mmCIF file of C-alpha atoms in Angstrom:
data_model
loop_
_atom_site.group_PDB
_atom_site.id
_atom_site.type_symbol
_atom_site.label_atom_id
_atom_site.label_comp_id
_atom_site.label_asym_id
_atom_site.label_seq_id
_atom_site.Cartn_x
_atom_site.Cartn_y
_atom_site.Cartn_z
ATOM 1 C CA GLY A 1 72.242 84.294 118.917
ATOM 2 C CA ALA A 2 69.507 84.876 121.220
ATOM 3 C CA VAL A 3 70.284 81.814 123.499
ATOM 4 C CA VAL A 4 68.442 81.603 127.012
ATOM 5 C CA SER A 5 70.066 78.921 129.082
ATOM 6 C CA GLN A 6 67.771 77.408 132.033
ATOM 7 C CA HIS A 7 69.152 75.298 135.222
ATOM 8 C CA PRO A 8 68.658 72.880 136.231
ATOM 9 C CA SER A 9 67.073 70.804 133.550
ATOM 10 C CA ARG A 10 65.445 68.556 136.101
ATOM 11 C CA VAL A 11 64.610 68.296 139.712
ATOM 12 C CA ILE A 12 63.701 65.709 141.950
ATOM 13 C CA CYS A 13 62.828 66.481 145.748
ATOM 14 C CA LYS A 14 60.807 65.779 148.692
ATOM 15 C CA SER A 15 57.557 67.437 149.608
ATOM 16 C CA GLY A 16 58.250 70.496 151.454
ATOM 17 C CA THR A 17 61.512 71.459 150.057
ATOM 18 C CA SER A 18 61.791 74.982 148.029
ATOM 19 C CA VAL A 19 63.349 74.926 144.632
ATOM 20 C CA LYS A 20 65.095 77.752 142.663
ATOM 21 C CA ILE A 21 65.280 77.653 138.959
ATOM 22 C CA GLU A 22 67.533 80.208 136.927
ATOM 23 C CA CYS A 23 67.203 81.612 133.438
ATOM 24 C CA ARG A 24 69.880 83.595 131.940
ATOM 25 C CA SER A 25 70.097 85.180 128.744
ATOM 26 C CA LEU A 26 73.653 83.960 127.564
ATOM 27 C CA ASP A 27 74.324 86.576 124.399
ATOM 28 C CA PHE A 28 71.740 89.292 124.877
ATOM 29 C CA GLN A 29 70.312 91.596 127.405
ATOM 30 C CA ALA A 30 66.578 90.799 128.314
ATOM 31 C CA THR A 31 64.440 93.679 129.786
ATOM 32 C CA THR A 32 61.901 91.128 130.262
ATOM 33 C CA MET A 33 61.777 87.644 131.104
ATOM 34 C CA PHE A 34 58.344 85.136 131.434
ATOM 35 C CA TRP A 35 57.830 82.007 133.179
ATOM 36 C CA TYR A 36 55.577 79.497 132.164
ATOM 37 C CA ARG A 37 54.225 76.005 133.259
ATOM 38 C CA GLN A 38 53.295 73.039 131.308
ATOM 39 C CA PHE A 39 51.507 70.059 132.678
ATOM 40 C CA PRO A 40 51.480 66.499 130.805
ATOM 41 C CA LYS A 41 49.725 66.558 127.194
ATOM 42 C CA GLN A 42 48.845 70.364 128.020
ATOM 43 C CA SER A 43 49.869 73.772 126.439
ATOM 44 C CA LEU A 44 52.159 76.195 128.012
ATOM 45 C CA MET A 45 50.762 78.503 130.655
ATOM 46 C CA LEU A 46 52.077 82.000 131.404
ATOM 47 C CA MET A 47 52.602 82.571 135.188
ATOM 48 C CA ALA A 48 53.931 85.853 135.041
ATOM 49 C CA THR A 49 56.343 88.456 133.575
ATOM 50 C CA SER A 50 59.383 89.968 135.210
ATOM 51 C CA ASN A 51 60.891 93.346 134.278
ATOM 52 C CA GLU A 52 64.658 93.913 135.382
ATOM 53 C CA GLY A 53 64.622 95.657 138.584
ATOM 54 C CA SER A 54 61.036 95.648 139.496
ATOM 55 C CA LYS A 55 58.407 93.210 140.928
ATOM 56 C CA ALA A 56 57.274 90.509 138.710
ATOM 57 C CA THR A 57 53.622 90.820 137.354
ATOM 58 C CA TYR A 58 51.624 87.488 137.986
ATOM 59 C CA GLU A 59 48.808 86.035 135.840
ATOM 60 C CA GLN A 60 45.449 85.472 137.727
ATOM 61 C CA GLY A 61 45.327 82.338 139.917
ATOM 62 C CA VAL A 62 49.184 82.250 140.170
ATOM 63 C CA GLU A 63 50.275 82.683 144.123
ATOM 64 C CA LYS A 64 53.053 85.135 144.243
ATOM 65 C CA ASP A 65 53.873 83.720 147.765
ATOM 66 C CA LYS A 66 54.431 80.441 146.410
ATOM 67 C CA PHE A 67 56.089 81.217 143.264
ATOM 68 C CA LEU A 68 58.685 83.578 143.874
ATOM 69 C CA ILE A 69 60.471 85.763 140.968
ATOM 70 C CA ASN A 70 63.898 87.851 140.934
ATOM 71 C CA HIS A 71 65.208 89.694 138.020
ATOM 72 C CA ALA A 72 67.906 91.179 139.568
ATOM 73 C CA SER A 73 69.950 91.710 136.289
ATOM 74 C CA LEU A 74 69.413 92.410 132.684
ATOM 75 C CA THR A 75 70.761 88.356 131.944
ATOM 76 C CA LEU A 76 69.142 86.478 135.238
ATOM 77 C CA SER A 77 65.772 85.734 136.387
ATOM 78 C CA THR A 78 65.097 83.071 139.155
ATOM 79 C CA LEU A 79 62.017 81.220 140.032
ATOM 80 C CA THR A 80 61.833 79.714 143.182
ATOM 81 C CA VAL A 81 58.959 77.304 144.176
ATOM 82 C CA THR A 82 58.641 77.584 147.800
ATOM 83 C CA SER A 83 57.304 74.616 149.888
ATOM 84 C CA ALA A 84 56.845 72.532 147.019
ATOM 85 C CA HIS A 85 54.100 69.847 147.098
ATOM 86 C CA PRO A 86 53.422 67.287 144.639
ATOM 87 C CA GLU A 87 50.761 69.127 142.787
ATOM 88 C CA ASP A 88 53.544 71.490 141.978
ATOM 89 C CA SER A 89 55.452 68.884 139.775
ATOM 90 C CA SER A 90 55.207 70.445 136.249
ATOM 91 C CA PHE A 91 57.692 71.243 133.019
ATOM 92 C CA TYR A 92 58.544 75.100 134.322
ATOM 93 C CA ILE A 93 60.058 77.175 131.024
ATOM 94 C CA CYS A 94 61.513 80.713 131.171
ATOM 95 C CA SER A 95 61.672 82.966 128.067
ATOM 96 C CA ALA A 96 63.443 86.246 127.256
ATOM 97 C CA SER A 97 62.815 89.105 125.279
ATOM 98 C CA LEU A 98 65.167 92.054 124.196
ATOM 99 C CA LEU A 99 62.097 94.321 124.460
ATOM 100 C CA TYR A 100 58.982 94.266 125.966
ATOM 101 C CA SER A 101 57.012 94.604 122.602
ATOM 102 C CA PRO A 102 54.642 92.541 120.717
ATOM 103 C CA ASN A 103 57.323 93.099 117.732
ATOM 104 C CA GLN A 104 59.712 90.960 119.617
ATOM 105 C CA PRO A 105 60.188 87.548 119.643
ATOM 106 C CA GLN A 106 60.510 85.529 122.722
ATOM 107 C CA HIS A 107 63.495 82.953 123.458
ATOM 108 C CA PHE A 108 62.891 80.199 125.125
ATOM 109 C CA GLY A 109 65.250 78.038 127.709
ATOM 110 C CA ASP A 110 64.857 74.032 127.220
ATOM 111 C CA GLY A 111 62.691 73.899 130.520
ATOM 112 C CA THR A 112 62.964 72.480 134.014
ATOM 113 C CA ARG A 113 61.078 69.499 134.724
ATOM 114 C CA LEU A 114 60.120 69.128 138.371
ATOM 115 C CA SER A 115 58.966 66.025 140.471
ATOM 116 C CA ILE A 116 58.089 66.636 143.829
ATOM 117 C CA LEU A 117 57.732 63.259 145.790
ATOM 118 C CA ASP B 1 41.430 88.737 123.755
ATOM 119 C CA ALA B 2 41.879 87.633 119.832
ATOM 120 C CA LYS B 3 42.221 84.067 119.630
ATOM 121 C CA THR B 4 43.644 81.754 116.969
ATOM 122 C CA THR B 5 42.251 78.464 115.752
ATOM 123 C CA GLN B 6 44.587 75.696 114.185
ATOM 124 C CA PRO B 7 43.754 72.430 113.269
ATOM 125 C CA ASN B 8 44.646 69.654 115.785
ATOM 126 C CA SER B 9 47.146 67.929 113.860
ATOM 127 C CA MET B 10 48.768 67.391 110.183
ATOM 128 C CA GLU B 11 50.782 65.004 108.252
ATOM 129 C CA SER B 12 53.470 65.278 105.759
ATOM 130 C CA ASN B 13 55.939 63.650 104.044
ATOM 131 C CA GLU B 14 59.742 64.184 104.128
ATOM 132 C CA GLU B 15 61.331 66.740 101.459
ATOM 133 C CA GLU B 16 57.713 68.024 100.705
ATOM 134 C CA PRO B 17 56.237 71.567 101.495
ATOM 135 C CA VAL B 18 54.047 72.030 104.539
ATOM 136 C CA HIS B 19 51.141 74.300 104.891
ATOM 137 C CA LEU B 20 50.078 75.039 108.350
ATOM 138 C CA PRO B 21 46.785 77.336 108.683
ATOM 139 C CA CYS B 22 45.938 79.653 111.394
ATOM 140 C CA ASN B 23 42.723 81.374 111.678
ATOM 141 C CA HIS B 24 42.210 84.847 113.679
ATOM 142 C CA SER B 25 39.452 86.840 112.459
ATOM 143 C CA THR B 26 39.291 88.797 115.656
ATOM 144 C CA ILE B 27 42.607 90.280 115.257
ATOM 145 C CA SER B 28 42.939 93.856 115.578
ATOM 146 C CA GLY B 29 45.259 96.468 113.989
ATOM 147 C CA THR B 30 47.995 96.315 116.225
ATOM 148 C CA ASP B 31 48.462 92.411 116.891
ATOM 149 C CA TYR B 32 51.283 90.660 115.802
ATOM 150 C CA ILE B 33 51.149 87.364 114.395
ATOM 151 C CA HIS B 34 53.783 84.836 115.838
ATOM 152 C CA TRP B 35 54.808 81.127 115.245
ATOM 153 C CA TYR B 36 56.523 79.015 117.702
ATOM 154 C CA ARG B 37 57.230 75.113 117.513
ATOM 155 C CA GLN B 38 57.974 72.829 120.380
ATOM 156 C CA LEU B 39 59.690 69.313 120.356
ATOM 157 C CA PRO B 40 59.105 66.984 123.130
ATOM 158 C CA SER B 41 60.394 67.928 126.622
ATOM 159 C CA GLN B 42 61.757 70.963 124.998
ATOM 160 C CA GLY B 43 61.085 74.603 125.235
ATOM 161 C CA PRO B 44 59.273 76.482 122.425
ATOM 162 C CA GLU B 45 61.163 77.604 119.520
ATOM 163 C CA TYR B 46 60.747 81.020 117.740
ATOM 164 C CA VAL B 47 60.007 80.299 114.280
ATOM 165 C CA ILE B 48 59.184 83.751 112.724
ATOM 166 C CA HIS B 49 56.278 86.552 113.021
ATOM 167 C CA GLY B 50 54.804 89.377 110.969
ATOM 168 C CA LEU B 51 52.314 92.340 111.150
ATOM 169 C CA THR B 52 50.989 92.382 107.394
ATOM 170 C CA SER B 53 53.399 91.810 105.079
ATOM 171 C CA ASN B 54 54.415 88.188 103.976
ATOM 172 C CA VAL B 55 57.718 87.164 105.690
ATOM 173 C CA ASN B 56 60.447 84.747 105.095
ATOM 174 C CA ASN B 57 63.385 83.527 107.223
ATOM 175 C CA ARG B 58 65.770 80.928 107.192
ATOM 176 C CA MET B 59 63.582 78.464 108.807
ATOM 177 C CA ALA B 60 59.973 79.388 107.071
ATOM 178 C CA SER B 61 58.041 81.672 105.361
ATOM 179 C CA LEU B 62 54.708 83.499 106.670
ATOM 180 C CA ALA B 63 51.900 84.146 104.313
ATOM 181 C CA ILE B 64 49.275 86.852 105.799
ATOM 182 C CA ALA B 65 45.960 87.306 104.085
ATOM 183 C CA GLU B 66 45.200 90.596 102.777
ATOM 184 C CA ASP B 67 42.311 91.228 105.506
ATOM 185 C CA ARG B 68 44.751 89.500 108.206
ATOM 186 C CA LYS B 69 42.018 87.245 109.422
ATOM 187 C CA SER B 70 44.290 84.276 108.397
ATOM 188 C CA SER B 71 47.718 83.241 107.820
ATOM 189 C CA THR B 72 49.569 80.311 106.970
ATOM 190 C CA LEU B 73 53.135 78.853 108.085
ATOM 191 C CA ILE B 74 55.178 77.451 105.265
ATOM 192 C CA LEU B 75 57.929 74.859 105.532
ATOM 193 C CA HIS B 76 59.342 74.560 102.027
ATOM 194 C CA ARG B 77 60.881 71.240 102.225
ATOM 195 C CA ALA B 78 59.727 69.328 105.412
ATOM 196 C CA THR B 79 62.298 67.378 107.535
ATOM 197 C CA LEU B 80 61.898 64.568 110.225
ATOM 198 C CA ARG B 81 63.411 67.380 112.884
ATOM 199 C CA ASP B 82 60.397 69.795 111.768
ATOM 200 C CA ALA B 83 58.006 67.062 113.530
ATOM 201 C CA ALA B 84 56.594 69.307 116.354
ATOM 202 C CA VAL B 85 53.565 71.177 117.952
ATOM 203 C CA TYR B 86 53.338 74.594 115.869
ATOM 204 C CA TYR B 87 51.663 77.195 117.774
ATOM 205 C CA CYS B 88 50.212 80.348 116.365
ATOM 206 C CA ILE B 89 49.963 83.218 118.557
ATOM 207 C CA LEU B 90 48.964 86.659 118.572
ATOM 208 C CA THR B 91 50.944 89.188 120.289
ATOM 209 C CA LEU B 92 48.396 91.654 121.493
ATOM 210 C CA GLY B 93 48.378 95.387 122.770
ATOM 211 C CA GLY B 94 46.358 96.765 125.699
ATOM 212 C CA THR B 95 46.660 94.930 128.820
ATOM 213 C CA SER B 96 48.088 91.926 127.227
ATOM 214 C CA TYR B 97 50.829 93.900 125.687
ATOM 215 C CA GLY B 98 53.554 91.419 124.538
ATOM 216 C CA LYS B 99 52.428 88.560 125.915
ATOM 217 C CA LEU B 100 51.883 84.966 124.592
ATOM 218 C CA THR B 101 48.893 82.892 125.061
ATOM 219 C CA PHE B 102 49.441 79.482 123.807
ATOM 220 C CA GLY B 103 46.791 77.481 122.509
ATOM 221 C CA GLN B 104 46.440 73.872 121.484
ATOM 222 C CA GLY B 105 48.654 74.138 118.256
ATOM 223 C CA THR B 106 49.063 72.035 115.596
ATOM 224 C CA ILE B 107 50.971 68.469 116.055
ATOM 225 C CA LEU B 108 52.970 68.139 112.870
ATOM 226 C CA THR B 109 53.831 64.404 111.847
ATOM 227 C CA VAL B 110 56.631 64.213 109.335
ATOM 228 C CA HIS B 111 56.876 60.707 107.469
ATOM 229 C CA PRO B 112 60.131 59.491 105.947
#
């Protein structure tokens, strides 16, 4: 149980393109989803927390107009990287949690490797 | 925010137990101790979590010190598939409610 699917797994596109990444909880309803970014040889950095039906909460230093998050249902959240540039190339990972609580595990997708040329 | 300290790397032999330590001396009473692991080019995988008592599941055991200032993740019989980066994370109350703050973790190497 607790499977999170992320799509696509890899994207290569030209600078200036907008890219949408989907995160789905397949066998549970996720009230909260999280988006992370991981650069090579580094740890995961939380970008934003999204709750179904409300606006996402972004971490300090993350541009909300650059990284658009939509959590339209209890099983789907999307991250759109708008007008992507080479410095946005990274490994993007989502996670989902049944409840927004310190006592709940987060279940992660397999990540999306974004390469901007 | 309460932080955790883990060794950068550890090595083990296949079929042997592995004890991965984590120090969290500034932990508060409502902070849960979580462990995740990440294989190369994959998202992290939940391993185990606990508050005060030791915890066991099909993947591992979590031993929590009585004062909660340290914990140990125990893999009872390491396999090659257990080679990964292991993260010990506190999930906090207050303004960081429920969030995971990843440190550098411990790189576990398992030798055949």
